[in-house]
């Protein structure tokens, strides 16, 4: 039962934070949506900032668990990342809110994960599988820039159909392929 309440709070907080960011989110709305008391929320998470961090960590863990990192096929990784982030409610918006608010450092596990992935890309570069013109960290940053590109543009995403999603996937595949294919 304890875990159910905690999970409901995390789910409600994910929705609230993804729609309003940390500053605009309201603990009252989270508690009502989670069917939990504010006291229970504070007992589990301490404060709104810590709850935001917990939601970010959970989203990052979900991403890492769902999207296999394929350093020898970074185009496939980019496409899998795009698919996950465009179909997983709230995760992309949470990441964007965290970046806008300067809270990227709040995802404690992200730093070590990135360092590990940089080393794997460097190995793929040394093996001649990935273009070594770029630094590995720059390459991963550019890949995510391509994956996130539509989410950061100032337009409505409410009417994106499967045809458009397919077109975007082709663009991502082509752009990332051009970045990573050895020259």
Coordinates of C-alpha atoms in Angstrom, one line a residue:
X1 CA 0.0 0.0 0.0
X2 CA 2.9 2.4 0.9
X3 CA 4.4 1.8 -2.6
X4 CA 1.0 2.4 -4.3
X5 CA 0.6 5.8 -2.7
X6 CA 4.2 6.8 -3.5
X7 CA 3.7 5.6 -7.1
X8 CA 0.4 7.6 -7.4
X9 CA 2.2 10.7 -6.1
X10 CA 5.1 10.3 -8.6
X11 CA 2.6 9.8 -11.4
X12 CA 0.6 12.9 -10.5
X13 CA 3.7 14.9 -10.0
X14 CA 5.0 13.9 -13.4
X15 CA 1.8 15.1 -15.0
X16 CA 1.8 18.4 -13.0
X17 CA 5.5 19.1 -13.5
X18 CA 5.4 18.3 -17.2
X19 CA 2.6 20.8 -17.7
X20 CA 3.7 23.5 -15.3
X21 CA 7.4 23.1 -14.5
X22 CA 8.8 23.2 -11.0
X23 CA 7.8 26.9 -10.3
X24 CA 4.3 26.6 -11.7
X25 CA 3.4 23.2 -10.2
X26 CA 1.2 23.1 -7.1
X27 CA 1.6 20.5 -4.4
X28 CA -2.2 20.8 -3.7
X29 CA -3.0 19.7 -7.2
X30 CA -0.5 16.8 -7.0
X31 CA -2.0 15.6 -3.8
X32 CA -5.6 15.7 -5.1
X33 CA -4.6 14.0 -8.4
X34 CA -2.7 11.3 -6.4
X35 CA -5.6 10.8 -3.9
X36 CA -3.1 11.4 -1.1
X37 CA -2.6 14.0 1.6
X38 CA -0.1 16.7 1.3
X39 CA 1.4 15.4 4.6
X40 CA 1.9 12.0 2.9
X41 CA 3.6 13.7 0.0
X42 CA 5.9 15.6 2.2
X43 CA 6.6 12.4 4.3
X44 CA 7.8 10.6 1.2
X45 CA 9.7 13.3 -0.6
X46 CA 10.4 16.2 1.9
X47 CA 9.5 19.1 -0.4
X48 CA 8.5 20.1 -3.9
X49 CA 12.1 20.3 -5.1
X50 CA 12.9 16.8 -3.9
X51 CA 9.7 15.5 -5.5
X52 CA 10.8 17.1 -8.8
X53 CA 14.2 15.4 -8.5
X54 CA 12.5 12.1 -7.8
X55 CA 10.3 12.5 -10.9
X56 CA 13.3 13.4 -13.0
X57 CA 15.3 10.4 -11.7
X58 CA 12.4 8.1 -12.5
X59 CA 12.0 9.4 -16.0
X60 CA 15.7 9.1 -16.6
X61 CA 15.7 5.6 -15.3
X62 CA 12.7 4.7 -17.5
X63 CA 14.6 6.1 -20.5
X64 CA 17.8 4.2 -19.8
X65 CA 15.9 1.0 -19.2
X66 CA 13.8 1.4 -22.3
X67 CA 16.3 2.6 -24.9
X68 CA 19.3 0.4 -25.4
X69 CA 22.5 2.4 -25.9
X70 CA 24.1 1.2 -29.2
X71 CA 27.4 3.0 -29.5
X72 CA 28.2 1.1 -32.7
X73 CA 24.9 2.2 -34.2
X74 CA 24.1 5.7 -32.9
X75 CA 21.5 6.2 -35.6
X76 CA 19.5 3.4 -34.2
X77 CA 20.0 4.8 -30.7
X78 CA 18.8 8.3 -31.9
X79 CA 15.7 6.8 -33.5
X80 CA 14.9 4.7 -30.4
X81 CA 15.4 7.8 -28.3
X82 CA 13.0 9.7 -30.5
X83 CA 10.4 7.0 -30.4
X84 CA 10.6 6.7 -26.6
X85 CA 10.5 10.4 -25.9
X86 CA 7.7 11.0 -28.4
X87 CA 5.5 8.2 -27.0
X88 CA 6.2 8.4 -23.2
X89 CA 3.9 11.0 -21.7
X90 CA 5.7 13.7 -19.9
X91 CA 9.4 12.5 -20.0
X92 CA 10.5 14.9 -22.7
X93 CA 8.7 17.8 -21.2
X94 CA 10.2 17.1 -17.8
X95 CA 13.7 17.1 -19.3
X96 CA 13.0 20.3 -21.1
X97 CA 11.6 22.0 -18.0
X98 CA 14.7 20.8 -16.1
X99 CA 17.0 22.4 -18.7
X100 CA 15.0 25.6 -18.8
X101 CA 15.2 25.9 -15.1
X102 CA 18.8 25.0 -14.9
X103 CA 18.0 21.8 -13.1
X104 CA 19.8 19.3 -15.3
X105 CA 22.2 18.5 -12.5
X106 CA 19.3 17.2 -10.4
X107 CA 19.5 13.9 -12.3
X108 CA 22.2 12.3 -10.1
X109 CA 22.6 9.1 -12.2
X110 CA 22.9 11.0 -15.5
X111 CA 26.5 12.1 -15.1
X112 CA 27.9 8.7 -14.6
X113 CA 25.7 7.3 -17.4
X114 CA 27.0 10.0 -19.8
X115 CA 30.6 9.3 -18.8
X116 CA 30.1 5.6 -19.5
X117 CA 28.5 6.3 -22.8
X118 CA 31.2 8.8 -23.9
X119 CA 33.8 6.0 -23.3
X120 CA 31.7 3.6 -25.4
X121 CA 31.5 6.1 -28.2
X122 CA 35.2 6.8 -28.0
X123 CA 35.8 3.0 -28.4
X124 CA 33.5 2.9 -31.4
X125 CA 35.4 5.8 -32.9
X126 CA 38.8 4.1 -32.2
X127 CA 37.4 1.0 -34.0
X128 CA 36.5 3.2 -37.0
X129 CA 32.8 2.5 -36.7
X130 CA 31.9 6.1 -35.7
X131 CA 33.3 9.3 -37.2
X132 CA 36.2 10.4 -35.0
X133 CA 36.1 14.0 -36.3
X134 CA 33.9 14.9 -33.4
X135 CA 34.6 14.6 -29.7
X136 CA 32.4 11.8 -28.3
X137 CA 30.6 14.2 -25.8
X138 CA 29.9 16.7 -28.6
X139 CA 28.6 13.9 -30.8
X140 CA 26.1 12.7 -28.1
X141 CA 25.1 16.3 -27.5
X142 CA 24.4 16.9 -31.2
X143 CA 22.5 13.6 -31.5
X144 CA 20.2 14.7 -28.7
X145 CA 19.9 18.1 -30.3
X146 CA 18.5 16.5 -33.4
X147 CA 16.2 14.2 -31.4
X148 CA 14.8 17.1 -29.3
X149 CA 14.6 19.5 -32.2
X150 CA 10.8 19.5 -32.8
X151 CA 10.0 19.6 -29.1
X152 CA 12.0 22.9 -28.8
X153 CA 10.4 24.7 -31.7
X154 CA 7.7 27.2 -31.0
X155 CA 4.7 25.5 -32.6
X156 CA 1.8 23.2 -31.6
X157 CA 2.3 19.5 -31.5
X158 CA -1.3 18.6 -31.0
X159 CA -2.0 17.6 -34.6
X160 CA 1.1 15.6 -35.5
X161 CA 0.0 12.4 -37.3
X162 CA 1.8 9.2 -38.1
X163 CA 2.9 10.4 -41.5
X164 CA 4.6 13.4 -39.9
X165 CA 6.2 11.2 -37.2
X166 CA 7.5 8.9 -39.9
X167 CA 8.9 11.9 -41.8
X168 CA 10.7 13.2 -38.7
X169 CA 12.1 9.7 -38.1
X170 CA 13.6 9.7 -41.6
X171 CA 15.1 13.2 -41.0
X172 CA 16.6 12.1 -37.7
X173 CA 18.0 9.0 -39.3
X174 CA 19.6 10.9 -42.1
X175 CA 20.9 13.7 -40.0
X176 CA 22.4 11.5 -37.3
X177 CA 23.8 9.1 -40.0
X178 CA 25.7 12.1 -41.5
X179 CA 27.1 13.0 -38.1
X180 CA 28.3 9.6 -37.1
X181 CA 29.2 7.7 -40.3
X182 CA 33.0 7.6 -40.7
X183 CA 34.3 9.9 -43.3

